[in-house]
Tab-separated table of C-alpha atoms in Angstrom:
chain	number	residue	atom	x	y	z
K	1	UNK	CA	-33.585	-54.860	22.631
K	2	UNK	CA	-30.773	-52.347	22.312
K	3	UNK	CA	-27.339	-53.971	22.233
K	4	UNK	CA	-24.105	-52.418	23.594
K	5	UNK	CA	-23.034	-51.829	19.988
K	6	UNK	CA	-26.180	-49.769	19.361
K	7	UNK	CA	-25.430	-47.706	22.483
K	8	UNK	CA	-21.849	-47.169	21.292
K	9	UNK	CA	-23.009	-46.061	17.844
K	10	UNK	CA	-25.656	-43.706	19.225
K	11	UNK	CA	-23.139	-42.197	21.657
K	12	UNK	CA	-20.624	-41.559	18.893
K	13	UNK	CA	-23.307	-39.994	16.671
K	14	UNK	CA	-24.405	-37.759	19.560
K	15	UNK	CA	-20.797	-36.700	20.108
K	16	UNK	CA	-20.514	-35.915	16.394
K	17	UNK	CA	-23.747	-33.870	16.445
K	18	UNK	CA	-22.552	-31.780	19.398
K	19	UNK	CA	-19.147	-31.273	17.761
K	20	UNK	CA	-20.758	-30.314	14.442
K	21	UNK	CA	-22.845	-27.590	16.121
K	22	UNK	CA	-19.796	-26.231	17.961
K	23	UNK	CA	-17.696	-26.134	14.784
K	24	UNK	CA	-20.487	-24.394	12.848
K	25	UNK	CA	-20.976	-21.793	15.584
K	26	UNK	CA	-17.249	-21.102	15.712
K	27	UNK	CA	-17.124	-20.834	11.922
K	28	UNK	CA	-20.000	-18.345	11.864
K	29	UNK	CA	-18.320	-16.208	14.525
K	30	UNK	CA	-15.121	-16.054	12.471
K	31	UNK	CA	-16.970	-15.246	9.236
K	32	UNK	CA	-19.030	-12.390	10.715
K	33	UNK	CA	-16.211	-9.781	10.883
K	34	UNK	CA	-14.952	-10.835	7.460
K	35	UNK	CA	-18.439	-10.321	6.036
K	36	UNK	CA	-18.693	-6.832	7.527
K	37	UNK	CA	-15.303	-5.890	6.088
K	38	UNK	CA	-16.214	-7.111	2.612
K	39	UNK	CA	-19.704	-5.515	2.323
K	40	UNK	CA	-20.154	-3.918	-1.066
K	41	UNK	CA	-17.334	-5.952	-2.580
K	42	UNK	CA	-18.571	-7.885	-5.649
K	43	UNK	CA	-15.985	-10.604	-6.173
K	44	UNK	CA	-16.158	-13.528	-8.632
K	45	UNK	CA	-16.501	-15.953	-5.715
K	46	UNK	CA	-19.563	-14.171	-4.343
K	47	UNK	CA	-21.104	-13.613	-7.760
K	48	UNK	CA	-20.783	-17.281	-8.667
K	49	UNK	CA	-21.966	-18.557	-5.258
K	50	UNK	CA	-25.209	-20.113	-6.495
K	51	UNK	CA	-23.461	-21.693	-9.462
K	52	UNK	CA	-20.764	-23.121	-7.222
K	53	UNK	CA	-23.313	-24.544	-4.791
K	54	UNK	CA	-25.081	-26.327	-7.650
K	55	UNK	CA	-21.787	-27.760	-8.867
K	56	UNK	CA	-20.757	-28.801	-5.361
K	57	UNK	CA	-24.160	-30.358	-4.574
K	58	UNK	CA	-24.139	-32.353	-7.805
K	59	UNK	CA	-20.673	-33.737	-7.107
K	60	UNK	CA	-21.475	-34.542	-3.485
K	61	UNK	CA	-24.647	-36.461	-4.455
K	62	UNK	CA	-22.649	-38.601	-6.875
K	63	UNK	CA	-19.851	-39.001	-4.343
K	64	UNK	CA	-22.257	-40.047	-1.566
K	65	UNK	CA	-23.929	-42.692	-3.710
K	66	UNK	CA	-20.577	-44.060	-4.847
K	67	UNK	CA	-19.254	-44.270	-1.303
K	68	UNK	CA	-22.533	-45.750	0.016
K	69	UNK	CA	-22.224	-48.596	-2.485
K	70	UNK	CA	-18.572	-49.100	-1.539
K	71	UNK	CA	-19.204	-49.069	2.209
K	72	UNK	CA	-22.086	-51.547	1.891
K	73	UNK	CA	-19.528	-54.200	0.958
K	74	UNK	CA	-16.913	-53.221	3.536
K	75	UNK	CA	-18.168	-54.935	6.716
K	76	UNK	CA	-18.749	-58.380	5.220
K	77	UNK	CA	-15.926	-59.114	2.763
K	78	UNK	CA	-13.808	-61.112	5.231
K	79	UNK	CA	-16.891	-62.516	6.991
K	80	UNK	CA	-18.389	-63.762	3.704
K	81	UNK	CA	-15.183	-65.548	2.689
K	82	UNK	CA	-14.934	-67.077	6.153
K	83	UNK	CA	-18.587	-68.183	6.001
K	84	UNK	CA	-17.885	-69.848	2.646
K	85	UNK	CA	-15.340	-72.023	4.473
K	86	UNK	CA	-11.998	-70.496	3.451
K	87	UNK	CA	-9.143	-70.193	5.956
K	88	UNK	CA	-7.033	-67.116	6.725
K	89	UNK	CA	-4.384	-67.971	4.137
K	90	UNK	CA	-6.923	-68.440	1.342
K	91	UNK	CA	-8.680	-65.225	2.312
K	92	UNK	CA	-5.346	-63.391	2.341
K	93	UNK	CA	-4.687	-64.616	-1.203
K	94	UNK	CA	-8.047	-63.181	-2.305
K	95	UNK	CA	-7.116	-59.824	-0.774
K	96	UNK	CA	-3.687	-59.999	-2.417
K	97	UNK	CA	-5.325	-60.579	-5.820
K	98	UNK	CA	-7.352	-57.413	-5.320
K	99	UNK	CA	-4.339	-55.333	-4.379
K	100	UNK	CA	-2.254	-56.769	-7.215
K	101	UNK	CA	-4.932	-55.888	-9.776
K	102	UNK	CA	-5.128	-52.414	-8.240
K	103	UNK	CA	-1.345	-52.162	-8.567
K	104	UNK	CA	-1.387	-53.129	-12.260
K	105	UNK	CA	-4.436	-51.006	-13.041
K	106	UNK	CA	-3.025	-48.092	-11.073
K	107	UNK	CA	-0.027	-48.068	-13.383
K	108	UNK	CA	-2.225	-47.090	-16.300
K	109	UNK	CA	-5.656	-45.864	-15.199
K	110	UNK	CA	-4.431	-42.398	-14.174
K	111	UNK	CA	-2.857	-41.775	-17.559
K	112	UNK	CA	-5.868	-43.346	-19.299
K	113	UNK	CA	-8.189	-41.023	-17.377
K	114	UNK	CA	-6.054	-37.996	-18.272
K	115	UNK	CA	-5.941	-39.012	-21.926
K	116	UNK	CA	-9.397	-40.435	-22.697
K	117	UNK	CA	-11.484	-38.551	-20.160
K	118	UNK	CA	-12.169	-38.806	-16.467
K	119	UNK	CA	-15.938	-39.052	-16.891
K	120	UNK	CA	-15.516	-42.143	-19.093
K	121	UNK	CA	-13.462	-43.798	-16.363
K	122	UNK	CA	-16.190	-42.968	-13.830
K	123	UNK	CA	-18.640	-44.846	-16.087
K	124	UNK	CA	-16.206	-47.748	-16.176
K	125	UNK	CA	-15.986	-47.784	-12.383
K	126	UNK	CA	-19.762	-48.250	-12.028
K	127	UNK	CA	-19.806	-51.204	-14.434
K	128	UNK	CA	-16.723	-52.952	-13.034
K	129	UNK	CA	-17.781	-52.561	-9.388
K	130	UNK	CA	-21.275	-53.912	-10.129
K	131	UNK	CA	-19.763	-56.994	-11.801
K	132	UNK	CA	-17.450	-57.467	-8.824
K	133	UNK	CA	-20.408	-57.374	-6.424
K	134	UNK	CA	-22.278	-60.020	-8.435
K	135	UNK	CA	-19.405	-62.505	-8.121
K	136	UNK	CA	-19.926	-62.646	-4.337
K	137	UNK	CA	-23.086	-64.675	-4.916
K	138	UNK	CA	-21.057	-67.684	-6.123
K	139	UNK	CA	-19.192	-69.856	-3.617
K	140	UNK	CA	-16.433	-70.774	-6.027
K	141	UNK	CA	-12.855	-69.752	-5.270
K	142	UNK	CA	-12.020	-68.899	-8.892
K	143	UNK	CA	-15.133	-66.738	-9.274
K	144	UNK	CA	-14.375	-64.986	-5.998
K	145	UNK	CA	-10.808	-64.424	-7.208
K	146	UNK	CA	-12.172	-62.814	-10.373
K	147	UNK	CA	-14.382	-60.621	-8.202
K	148	UNK	CA	-11.382	-59.455	-6.171
K	149	UNK	CA	-9.485	-58.614	-9.359
K	150	UNK	CA	-12.427	-56.556	-10.607
K	151	UNK	CA	-12.717	-54.885	-7.195
K	152	UNK	CA	-9.026	-53.937	-7.346
K	153	UNK	CA	-9.516	-52.294	-10.738
K	154	UNK	CA	-12.576	-50.431	-9.466
K	155	UNK	CA	-10.724	-49.268	-6.346
K	156	UNK	CA	-7.992	-47.683	-8.471
K	157	UNK	CA	-10.639	-45.879	-10.502
K	158	UNK	CA	-12.533	-44.754	-7.408
K	159	UNK	CA	-9.453	-43.395	-5.667
K	160	UNK	CA	-8.446	-41.022	-8.471
K	161	UNK	CA	-10.964	-40.382	-11.246
K	162	UNK	CA	-13.852	-38.851	-9.286
K	163	UNK	CA	-11.628	-36.484	-7.313
K	164	UNK	CA	-9.570	-35.610	-10.398
K	165	UNK	CA	-12.732	-34.807	-12.350
K	166	UNK	CA	-14.064	-32.571	-9.577
K	167	UNK	CA	-10.809	-30.667	-8.993
K	168	UNK	CA	-10.251	-30.093	-12.710
K	169	UNK	CA	-13.845	-28.932	-13.210
K	170	UNK	CA	-13.631	-26.705	-10.131
K	171	UNK	CA	-10.503	-24.961	-11.384
K	172	UNK	CA	-11.643	-24.700	-15.019
K	173	UNK	CA	-14.829	-22.928	-13.910
K	174	UNK	CA	-12.787	-20.360	-12.021
K	175	UNK	CA	-14.005	-21.128	-8.520
K	176	UNK	CA	-11.807	-19.977	-5.646
K	177	UNK	CA	-9.078	-22.371	-4.521
K	178	UNK	CA	-10.121	-22.180	-0.869
K	179	UNK	CA	-13.567	-23.568	-1.732
K	180	UNK	CA	-11.903	-26.905	-2.478
K	181	UNK	CA	-11.248	-27.324	1.254
K	182	UNK	CA	-14.947	-26.808	1.879
K	183	UNK	CA	-15.876	-29.462	-0.701
K	184	UNK	CA	-13.347	-31.936	0.709
K	185	UNK	CA	-14.549	-31.333	4.274
K	186	UNK	CA	-18.174	-31.867	3.247
K	187	UNK	CA	-17.209	-34.951	1.265
K	188	UNK	CA	-15.493	-36.479	4.293
K	189	UNK	CA	-18.399	-35.739	6.634
K	190	UNK	CA	-20.987	-37.024	4.171
K	191	UNK	CA	-18.780	-40.027	3.475
K	192	UNK	CA	-18.924	-40.822	7.172
K	193	UNK	CA	-22.711	-40.510	7.197
K	194	UNK	CA	-22.939	-42.791	4.163
K	195	UNK	CA	-20.624	-45.295	5.823
K	196	UNK	CA	-22.666	-45.338	9.052
K	197	UNK	CA	-25.898	-45.763	7.085
K	198	UNK	CA	-24.283	-48.436	4.900
K	199	UNK	CA	-23.058	-50.352	7.945
K	200	UNK	CA	-26.542	-50.412	9.474
K	201	UNK	CA	-28.122	-51.304	6.118
K	202	UNK	CA	-25.546	-54.034	5.475
K	203	UNK	CA	-26.064	-55.478	8.948
K	204	UNK	CA	-29.843	-55.495	8.472
K	205	UNK	CA	-29.886	-57.198	5.068
K	206	UNK	CA	-27.131	-59.626	6.120
K	207	UNK	CA	-29.197	-60.758	9.117
K	208	UNK	CA	-32.243	-61.231	6.862
K	209	UNK	CA	-30.741	-62.677	3.696
K	210	UNK	CA	-27.141	-63.685	4.448
K	211	UNK	CA	-23.672	-62.194	4.113
K	212	UNK	CA	-23.940	-61.858	0.306
K	213	UNK	CA	-26.991	-59.549	0.466
K	214	UNK	CA	-25.063	-56.282	1.037
K	215	UNK	CA	-23.136	-56.853	-2.182
K	216	UNK	CA	-26.354	-57.187	-4.182
K	217	UNK	CA	-27.793	-54.062	-2.545
K	218	UNK	CA	-24.677	-52.097	-3.594
K	219	UNK	CA	-25.620	-52.411	-7.284
K	220	UNK	CA	-28.625	-50.050	-6.913
K	221	UNK	CA	-26.709	-46.839	-6.018
K	222	UNK	CA	-24.122	-47.644	-8.693
K	223	UNK	CA	-26.893	-47.657	-11.294
K	224	UNK	CA	-28.113	-44.243	-10.120
K	225	UNK	CA	-24.573	-42.852	-10.276
K	226	UNK	CA	-24.200	-44.059	-13.860
K	227	UNK	CA	-27.323	-42.132	-14.866
K	228	UNK	CA	-26.372	-38.967	-12.965
K	229	UNK	CA	-22.941	-38.841	-14.574
K	230	UNK	CA	-24.482	-39.356	-18.025
K	231	UNK	CA	-27.002	-36.553	-17.517
K	232	UNK	CA	-25.082	-33.907	-15.555
K	233	UNK	CA	-21.313	-34.273	-15.960
K	234	UNK	CA	-19.130	-32.916	-18.722
K	235	UNK	CA	-15.837	-34.463	-19.821
K	236	UNK	CA	-12.408	-33.163	-18.849
K	237	UNK	CA	-8.879	-34.298	-19.622
K	238	UNK	CA	-5.311	-34.028	-18.390
K	239	UNK	CA	-2.143	-34.485	-20.440
K	240	UNK	CA	-3.455	-36.586	-23.347
K	241	UNK	CA	-0.076	-37.421	-24.887
K	242	UNK	CA	2.072	-38.510	-21.964
K	243	UNK	CA	3.100	-42.087	-21.154
K	244	UNK	CA	1.483	-43.624	-18.030
K	245	UNK	CA	4.040	-42.469	-15.459
K	246	UNK	CA	6.361	-40.200	-17.443
K	247	UNK	CA	4.691	-36.929	-16.340
K	248	UNK	CA	4.304	-38.194	-12.785
K	249	UNK	CA	7.994	-39.122	-12.540
K	250	UNK	CA	9.018	-35.765	-14.008
K	251	UNK	CA	6.812	-33.846	-11.570
K	252	UNK	CA	8.085	-35.817	-8.563
K	253	UNK	CA	11.708	-35.478	-9.665
K	254	UNK	CA	11.318	-31.699	-9.842
K	255	UNK	CA	9.529	-31.312	-6.505
K	256	UNK	CA	10.864	-32.988	-3.353
K	257	UNK	CA	7.744	-31.907	-1.449
K	258	UNK	CA	5.615	-33.913	-3.855
K	259	UNK	CA	7.722	-37.027	-3.230
K	260	UNK	CA	7.426	-36.644	0.563
K	261	UNK	CA	3.688	-35.989	0.344
K	262	UNK	CA	3.113	-39.069	-1.815
K	263	UNK	CA	5.335	-41.253	0.376
K	264	UNK	CA	3.509	-40.174	3.549
K	265	UNK	CA	0.153	-40.849	1.915
K	266	UNK	CA	1.315	-44.266	0.683
K	267	UNK	CA	2.487	-45.200	4.179
K	268	UNK	CA	-0.855	-44.254	5.722
K	269	UNK	CA	-2.822	-46.025	2.983
K	270	UNK	CA	-0.674	-49.149	3.400
K	271	UNK	CA	-1.499	-49.226	7.103
K	272	UNK	CA	-5.163	-48.579	6.373
K	273	UNK	CA	-5.480	-51.489	3.939
K	274	UNK	CA	-3.620	-53.811	6.302
K	275	UNK	CA	-6.075	-52.819	9.016
K	276	UNK	CA	-9.003	-53.588	6.670
K	277	UNK	CA	-7.772	-57.193	6.556
K	278	UNK	CA	-6.905	-57.434	10.256
K	279	UNK	CA	-9.818	-55.906	12.145
K	280	UNK	CA	-12.312	-58.773	11.689
K	281	UNK	CA	-10.052	-61.688	12.767
K	282	UNK	CA	-8.500	-59.562	15.523
K	283	UNK	CA	-11.871	-58.731	17.096
K	284	UNK	CA	-13.044	-62.331	16.648
K	285	UNK	CA	-9.954	-63.598	18.465
K	286	UNK	CA	-10.215	-61.049	21.279
K	287	UNK	CA	-13.937	-61.714	21.796
K	288	UNK	CA	-13.591	-65.505	21.327
K	289	UNK	CA	-16.320	-65.224	18.693
K	290	UNK	CA	-16.555	-67.391	15.596
K	291	UNK	CA	-17.807	-64.970	12.932
K	292	UNK	CA	-20.767	-63.996	15.152
K	293	UNK	CA	-20.021	-60.340	15.897
K	294	UNK	CA	-22.363	-57.629	14.505
K	295	UNK	CA	-19.852	-56.497	11.901
K	296	UNK	CA	-22.178	-53.984	10.292
K	297	UNK	CA	-22.825	-52.064	13.502
K	298	UNK	CA	-19.156	-52.215	14.521
K	299	UNK	CA	-18.284	-50.877	11.088
K	300	UNK	CA	-20.847	-48.082	11.515
K	301	UNK	CA	-19.159	-47.113	14.788
K	302	UNK	CA	-15.819	-46.997	12.997
K	303	UNK	CA	-17.299	-44.680	10.401
K	304	UNK	CA	-18.880	-42.460	13.063
K	305	UNK	CA	-15.342	-41.992	14.403
K	306	UNK	CA	-14.215	-41.047	10.879
K	307	UNK	CA	-16.871	-38.316	10.911
K	308	UNK	CA	-15.589	-37.095	14.275
K	309	UNK	CA	-12.079	-37.012	12.805
K	310	UNK	CA	-13.265	-34.802	9.939
K	311	UNK	CA	-14.651	-32.366	12.524
K	312	UNK	CA	-11.296	-32.375	14.307
K	313	UNK	CA	-9.637	-31.462	11.004
K	314	UNK	CA	-12.159	-28.736	10.231
K	315	UNK	CA	-11.796	-27.250	13.719
K	316	UNK	CA	-7.998	-27.325	13.940
K	317	UNK	CA	-7.493	-26.067	10.363
K	318	UNK	CA	-9.185	-22.792	11.343
K	319	UNK	CA	-6.292	-21.978	13.686
K	320	UNK	CA	-2.894	-21.290	12.143
K	321	UNK	CA	-1.053	-22.393	15.275
K	322	UNK	CA	-2.575	-25.885	14.950
K	323	UNK	CA	-2.923	-26.318	11.181
K	324	UNK	CA	0.758	-27.136	10.656
K	325	UNK	CA	0.549	-29.894	13.289
K	326	UNK	CA	-2.453	-31.685	11.759
K	327	UNK	CA	-0.346	-34.006	9.532
K	328	UNK	CA	1.724	-35.053	12.551
K	329	UNK	CA	-1.412	-35.856	14.557
K	330	UNK	CA	-2.954	-38.073	11.887
K	331	UNK	CA	0.276	-40.112	11.554
K	332	UNK	CA	1.249	-40.369	15.244
K	333	UNK	CA	-2.200	-41.486	16.440
K	334	UNK	CA	-2.222	-44.696	14.294
K	335	UNK	CA	1.236	-45.578	15.650
K	336	UNK	CA	-0.169	-45.554	19.167
K	337	UNK	CA	-3.260	-47.518	18.103
K	338	UNK	CA	-1.152	-50.221	16.408
K	339	UNK	CA	0.715	-50.804	19.695
K	340	UNK	CA	-2.449	-51.647	21.656
K	341	UNK	CA	-2.979	-55.156	20.148
K	342	UNK	CA	0.684	-55.892	20.927
K	343	UNK	CA	0.321	-54.912	24.584
K	344	UNK	CA	-3.182	-56.124	25.425
K	345	UNK	CA	-5.617	-58.914	24.530
K	346	UNK	CA	-8.579	-57.074	26.045
K	347	UNK	CA	-11.519	-56.785	23.641
K	348	UNK	CA	-12.579	-53.298	24.907
K	349	UNK	CA	-8.990	-52.022	24.592
K	350	UNK	CA	-8.705	-53.418	21.075
K	351	UNK	CA	-12.043	-51.975	19.982
K	352	UNK	CA	-11.141	-48.572	21.468
K	353	UNK	CA	-7.821	-48.503	19.607
K	354	UNK	CA	-9.625	-49.299	16.350
K	355	UNK	CA	-12.108	-46.484	16.992
K	356	UNK	CA	-9.251	-44.023	17.566
K	357	UNK	CA	-7.558	-45.232	14.399
K	358	UNK	CA	-10.716	-44.323	12.501
K	359	UNK	CA	-10.565	-40.823	13.999
K	360	UNK	CA	-7.137	-40.452	12.405
K	361	UNK	CA	-8.638	-41.631	9.085
K	362	UNK	CA	-11.251	-38.891	9.349
K	363	UNK	CA	-8.452	-36.332	9.697
K	364	UNK	CA	-6.392	-37.937	6.936
K	365	UNK	CA	-8.940	-37.866	4.113
K	366	UNK	CA	-9.725	-34.101	3.970
K	367	UNK	CA	-6.197	-33.119	5.010
K	368	UNK	CA	-4.472	-35.027	2.216
K	369	UNK	CA	-7.179	-34.180	-0.310
K	370	UNK	CA	-6.462	-30.497	0.360
K	371	UNK	CA	-2.699	-31.048	0.158
K	372	UNK	CA	-3.062	-32.941	-3.137
K	373	UNK	CA	-5.202	-30.162	-4.584
K	374	UNK	CA	-2.545	-27.601	-3.636
K	375	UNK	CA	0.566	-29.495	-4.762
K	376	UNK	CA	-0.345	-31.920	-7.575
K	377	UNK	CA	0.075	-30.574	-11.146
K	378	UNK	CA	-3.353	-30.176	-12.754
K	379	UNK	CA	-2.390	-31.612	-16.149
K	380	UNK	CA	-1.205	-34.908	-14.608
K	381	UNK	CA	-3.270	-35.008	-11.415
K	382	UNK	CA	-4.711	-38.529	-11.888
K	383	UNK	CA	-1.375	-39.974	-13.061
K	384	UNK	CA	0.539	-38.606	-10.052
K	385	UNK	CA	-2.182	-39.793	-7.653
K	386	UNK	CA	-2.019	-43.312	-9.039
K	387	UNK	CA	1.788	-43.354	-9.133
K	388	UNK	CA	1.934	-43.494	-5.340
K	389	UNK	CA	-0.694	-46.238	-5.205
K	390	UNK	CA	1.704	-48.618	-6.977
K	391	UNK	CA	4.212	-48.997	-4.102
K	392	UNK	CA	1.341	-48.943	-1.618
K	393	UNK	CA	-0.384	-51.902	-3.288
K	394	UNK	CA	2.935	-53.734	-3.655
K	395	UNK	CA	3.770	-53.317	0.043
K	396	UNK	CA	0.273	-54.402	1.083
K	397	UNK	CA	0.524	-57.565	-1.051
K	398	UNK	CA	3.915	-58.503	0.401
K	399	UNK	CA	2.847	-57.747	3.969
K	400	UNK	CA	-0.419	-59.644	3.609
K	401	UNK	CA	1.422	-62.654	2.194
K	402	UNK	CA	3.858	-62.635	5.101
K	403	UNK	CA	1.151	-61.833	7.652
K	404	UNK	CA	-1.035	-64.737	6.524
K	405	UNK	CA	1.769	-67.094	7.493
K	406	UNK	CA	2.324	-65.512	10.913
K	407	UNK	CA	0.415	-64.412	13.987
K	408	UNK	CA	-1.758	-61.321	14.321
K	409	UNK	CA	0.863	-59.832	16.672
K	410	UNK	CA	3.446	-59.888	13.882
K	411	UNK	CA	0.964	-58.262	11.516
K	412	UNK	CA	0.203	-55.460	13.971
K	413	UNK	CA	3.921	-54.875	14.518
K	414	UNK	CA	4.300	-54.409	10.767
K	415	UNK	CA	1.327	-52.025	10.919
K	416	UNK	CA	3.127	-50.020	13.614
K	417	UNK	CA	6.338	-49.805	11.558
K	418	UNK	CA	4.359	-48.691	8.502
K	419	UNK	CA	2.896	-45.726	10.380
K	420	UNK	CA	6.303	-44.819	11.824
K	421	UNK	CA	7.526	-44.513	8.227
K	422	UNK	CA	4.533	-42.253	7.603
K	423	UNK	CA	5.570	-39.993	10.501
K	424	UNK	CA	9.082	-39.644	9.045
K	425	UNK	CA	7.826	-38.857	5.530
K	426	UNK	CA	5.284	-36.398	6.927
K	427	UNK	CA	8.033	-34.578	8.842
K	428	UNK	CA	10.149	-34.350	5.692
K	429	UNK	CA	7.206	-32.870	3.781
K	430	UNK	CA	6.420	-30.265	6.463
K	431	UNK	CA	10.093	-29.193	6.613
K	432	UNK	CA	10.381	-29.033	2.808
K	433	UNK	CA	7.166	-27.000	2.552
K	434	UNK	CA	8.405	-24.546	5.192
K	435	UNK	CA	11.720	-24.110	3.380
K	436	UNK	CA	9.891	-23.545	0.099
K	437	UNK	CA	7.679	-20.856	1.675
K	438	UNK	CA	10.692	-19.159	3.252
K	439	UNK	CA	12.458	-19.091	-0.122
K	440	UNK	CA	9.379	-17.602	-1.839
K	441	UNK	CA	9.031	-14.905	0.813
K	442	UNK	CA	12.743	-14.194	0.532
K	443	UNK	CA	12.470	-13.769	-3.230
K	444	UNK	CA	9.499	-11.425	-2.789
K	445	UNK	CA	11.405	-9.302	-0.242
K	446	UNK	CA	14.391	-9.136	-2.597
K	447	UNK	CA	12.141	-8.084	-5.484
K	448	UNK	CA	10.503	-5.343	-3.398
K	449	UNK	CA	13.924	-4.110	-2.267
K	450	UNK	CA	15.210	-3.942	-5.830
K	451	UNK	CA	12.135	-1.968	-6.892
K	452	UNK	CA	12.638	0.476	-4.044
K	453	UNK	CA	16.228	1.019	-5.128
């Protein structure tokens, strides 16, 4: 029998399929005149097309397997702890341990990746995340705490090393800068597909074998990733001599845009990780359900909305009149979604707001990946990326600690304020970027005028 959650998921996937075809048709129409204009032109990008596709495909396979293993664990972390008999405060402390370990690890793992090699840190991620998954089999609070600490370390590695490796390799091979946007867009769409598949798979194995089963299943793709990296990836480095945050601090001090970009990203990520903790108890409370909702299928619906968001980004980024407004959209939409739980206790309204929040996440991931690729210094890319994860993890720990002692309404109000801060930081970045472009164009005009004279 098909449940309402299956109908919701199928409807969202159908909407994504229709949107994907429309975006592809529009993209082909825009490329046709460009192709006619460039006939006979043998550029490095065209000549290296097959080589680039092989590189991109290899990275995306690894990325998909990594994200599939990560998403398998997503729907049932809170539910597993709750099923083991722990209350909201104890569960919050487990989450805090994970974010604190990510904070401490984030202080050093970027610089370690730049110095000792990003591929080596990708190996480390596979091992640490597999160990973290195995701890979920033991109903012992100390073992579960160790698992959260390991998961926090792995999350820091996942968030920076794979992307840093790909961007560095992309640039060192001489591929065109604009192809990065294509890779990021594909990564986000495929990430959504992996998340939907992982949600369904997690729900299926959880119903058959219990809430710990998805964590065991996650070890298989991690093992494949380990082998693929060993066989197909080369090593690359950043600044091998710098202290953990010295190059990051220097880069941020010299570029106000970089500070605003990192602050906006940290604000969004803070809200995202708060939401990760809140969505399960919030839906349980609204539905008057005691850990009996189909979390895997709900999670798959969330991820289908992330895929739709990536299409929104891909579509709007093709139009210059909309591209500058994309960052505003992805920060304003979560503000509106965070208000819904404060104004309504309706389960459908709450679920709809969560689905819309995931749309904003789908816009956020490729948008900020493209912005990071354009603005982060290559030699310290991983270090700068991790620098902004430190305040994010600190804020999440503090807010989770306070939220565990208060009602869900207070937690969602904090979530709303967090995204308002993101809107402000985003506006500062857009203004600073516009001023920087105006100054560059002004310098170019002055140089041309001086040459004419």
